[in-house]
Coordinates of C-alpha atoms in Angstrom, one line a residue:
M287 CA 42.7 14.8 -6.4
T288 CA 39.0 14.7 -5.8
T289 CA 36.7 13.2 -8.4
N290 CA 33.3 14.5 -9.4
K291 CA 32.1 11.1 -10.6
L292 CA 28.6 10.1 -9.5
W293 CA 28.3 6.5 -10.7
T294 CA 30.9 5.0 -8.5
F295 CA 30.9 1.3 -7.3
N296 CA 29.5 2.4 -3.9
F297 CA 26.7 4.5 -5.5
I298 CA 25.7 1.6 -7.8
M299 CA 25.7 -0.8 -4.9
L300 CA 23.5 1.5 -2.8
F301 CA 21.2 2.2 -5.7
S302 CA 20.8 -1.5 -6.4
A303 CA 20.3 -2.4 -2.7
N304 CA 17.7 0.3 -2.3
F305 CA 15.9 -0.9 -5.4
L306 CA 15.8 -4.5 -4.2
M307 CA 14.7 -3.4 -0.7
A308 CA 11.9 -1.3 -2.1
F309 CA 10.9 -4.0 -4.6
A310 CA 10.5 -6.5 -1.8
F311 CA 8.4 -4.0 0.2
Y312 CA 6.2 -3.2 -2.8
L313 CA 5.9 -6.9 -3.7
L314 CA 3.9 -7.4 -0.4
M315 CA 2.0 -4.2 -0.6
P316 CA -1.0 -5.4 -2.7
T317 CA -0.9 -9.0 -1.4
L318 CA -0.8 -8.6 2.4
P319 CA -4.4 -7.6 2.7
F320 CA -5.4 -10.9 1.0
Y321 CA -3.1 -12.8 3.3
L322 CA -4.5 -11.2 6.4
I323 CA -8.1 -11.8 5.3
S324 CA -7.7 -15.4 4.1
V325 CA -5.1 -16.7 6.5
W326 CA -5.9 -14.8 9.7
H327 CA -9.6 -14.3 8.9
L328 CA -9.5 -10.6 9.6
D329 CA -12.2 -8.2 8.4
K330 CA -11.0 -5.4 6.2
G331 CA -10.9 -2.8 9.0
M332 CA -8.7 -4.9 11.2
A333 CA -6.4 -5.9 8.3
G334 CA -6.0 -2.2 7.6
L335 CA -4.9 -1.6 11.3
V336 CA -2.4 -4.4 11.0
L337 CA -1.0 -3.0 7.8
A338 CA -0.9 0.5 9.4
S339 CA 1.3 -0.7 12.2
Y340 CA 4.2 -0.8 9.8
V341 CA 3.7 2.8 8.8
I342 CA 3.2 4.0 12.3
A343 CA 6.4 2.2 13.4
S344 CA 8.3 3.6 10.4
I345 CA 7.2 7.2 11.1
S346 CA 7.8 6.9 14.8
S347 CA 11.3 5.5 14.4
R348 CA 12.6 8.2 12.0
P349 CA 13.7 10.8 14.6
F350 CA 15.6 8.0 16.5
S351 CA 17.0 6.6 13.3
G352 CA 18.4 10.0 12.5
Y353 CA 20.1 10.2 15.9
F354 CA 21.5 6.7 15.5
V355 CA 22.8 7.4 12.0
D356 CA 24.7 10.4 13.3
R357 CA 25.8 8.7 16.5
F358 CA 27.1 5.3 15.2
S359 CA 28.8 4.0 12.0
R360 CA 26.3 4.7 9.2
K361 CA 27.5 1.7 7.2
N362 CA 27.3 -0.7 10.1
L363 CA 23.8 0.6 11.0
Y364 CA 22.8 0.2 7.4
V365 CA 24.1 -3.4 7.0
I366 CA 22.6 -4.5 10.3
S367 CA 19.2 -2.9 9.4
Y368 CA 19.3 -4.5 6.0
I369 CA 19.9 -7.9 7.4
L370 CA 17.1 -7.5 9.9
F371 CA 14.8 -6.2 7.2
V372 CA 15.3 -9.4 5.2
C373 CA 14.8 -11.5 8.3
M374 CA 11.4 -10.0 9.0
F375 CA 10.0 -11.5 5.8
V376 CA 10.9 -14.9 7.2
G377 CA 9.3 -13.8 10.5
Y378 CA 6.0 -13.4 8.7
I379 CA 6.2 -17.1 7.6
I380 CA 7.0 -18.4 11.1
A381 CA 4.5 -16.2 13.0
G382 CA 2.3 -18.7 14.7
S383 CA -0.2 -16.2 15.9
L384 CA -1.7 -12.9 14.7
V385 CA -0.1 -11.1 17.7
L386 CA 3.4 -12.4 16.6
F387 CA 2.6 -11.4 13.0
I388 CA 1.7 -7.9 14.2
I389 CA 4.9 -7.7 16.3
F390 CA 7.0 -8.7 13.2
R391 CA 5.1 -6.1 11.1
F392 CA 5.7 -3.4 13.7
L393 CA 9.4 -4.3 13.9
H394 CA 9.7 -4.4 10.2
G395 CA 8.4 -0.8 10.1
I396 CA 11.0 0.3 12.6
I397 CA 13.7 -1.3 10.6
W398 CA 12.4 0.2 7.3
G399 CA 12.6 3.7 9.0
T400 CA 16.1 3.1 10.1
L401 CA 17.2 1.5 6.8
T402 CA 15.9 4.2 4.6
T403 CA 17.3 6.9 6.8
A404 CA 20.8 5.3 6.8
S405 CA 20.7 4.6 3.0
N406 CA 19.9 8.2 2.2
T407 CA 22.6 9.5 4.5
L408 CA 25.1 7.1 3.0
V409 CA 24.3 8.3 -0.5
I410 CA 25.0 11.9 0.6
D411 CA 28.2 10.8 2.2
I412 CA 29.6 9.1 -0.9
T413 CA 28.5 11.7 -3.4
P414 CA 30.6 14.7 -4.4
S415 CA 29.0 17.9 -2.9
S416 CA 28.6 19.4 -6.4
R417 CA 26.4 16.5 -7.5
R418 CA 24.3 15.8 -4.3
G419 CA 21.0 17.1 -5.7
E420 CA 21.5 15.0 -8.8
A421 CA 22.5 12.0 -6.7
I422 CA 19.5 12.2 -4.5
G423 CA 17.2 12.5 -7.5
I424 CA 18.7 9.5 -9.2
F425 CA 18.9 7.5 -6.0
G426 CA 15.1 8.1 -5.5
L427 CA 14.5 6.5 -8.9
S428 CA 15.5 3.2 -7.4
S429 CA 12.4 3.4 -5.1
N430 CA 10.2 4.7 -7.9
I431 CA 11.1 1.9 -10.3
A432 CA 10.5 -0.6 -7.5
M433 CA 7.1 1.0 -6.9
A434 CA 6.2 0.7 -10.5
I435 CA 7.0 -3.0 -10.9
G436 CA 6.8 -4.5 -7.3
P437 CA 3.0 -4.5 -6.9
M438 CA 2.4 -6.0 -10.3
T439 CA 4.9 -8.7 -9.6
G440 CA 3.4 -9.4 -6.2
L441 CA -0.1 -9.8 -7.7
L442 CA 1.3 -12.1 -10.4
L443 CA 2.9 -14.2 -7.7
Y444 CA -0.4 -14.1 -5.7
E445 CA -2.3 -15.5 -8.6
S446 CA 0.0 -18.5 -9.0
L447 CA 1.7 -19.3 -5.7
P448 CA 0.9 -19.8 -2.1
F449 CA 1.6 -16.8 0.2
N450 CA 4.7 -18.3 1.7
Y451 CA 6.4 -18.1 -1.7
I452 CA 5.6 -14.4 -1.8
F453 CA 7.3 -13.9 1.5
Y454 CA 10.3 -16.0 0.4
S455 CA 10.5 -14.0 -2.9
A456 CA 10.6 -10.8 -0.9
A457 CA 13.3 -12.1 1.4
I458 CA 15.4 -13.4 -1.6
T459 CA 15.1 -10.3 -3.7
S460 CA 15.9 -8.0 -0.8

């Protein structure tokens, strides 16, 4: 007997993991420019280029991510990508040079592209076909909620803690 249930354990776990991943991402969004300018002494234009490397990597990785999601175990790819995603926050802390920081930022973007592709595909896989549209809409809320509270939280942390704590907070929450 097939079930038409949407809120299964797997759906709730994916929803929660996606929220935490997006929250960690949005936690850094408003604070990284300050970090790049104050720690690495970059001008605003160069800081923008460093930040853009993440988006460029993410967009560039998507076609390949789709291929890998179809070619390999989606769950394994998701778990490995998630672990690497968390590790990149620690990478920002240990980056001893701007070049290494940019490399970590670029890798983080590739991993984000893979992770988000895998998570969306997994949600489709675990959802009854009659409720896929609803599931995708609800699943997307996890990112939207994170987008609503992540930047505010990041700025609150920025006002009271050193930058490394923001990176640790992102790693822990994700």
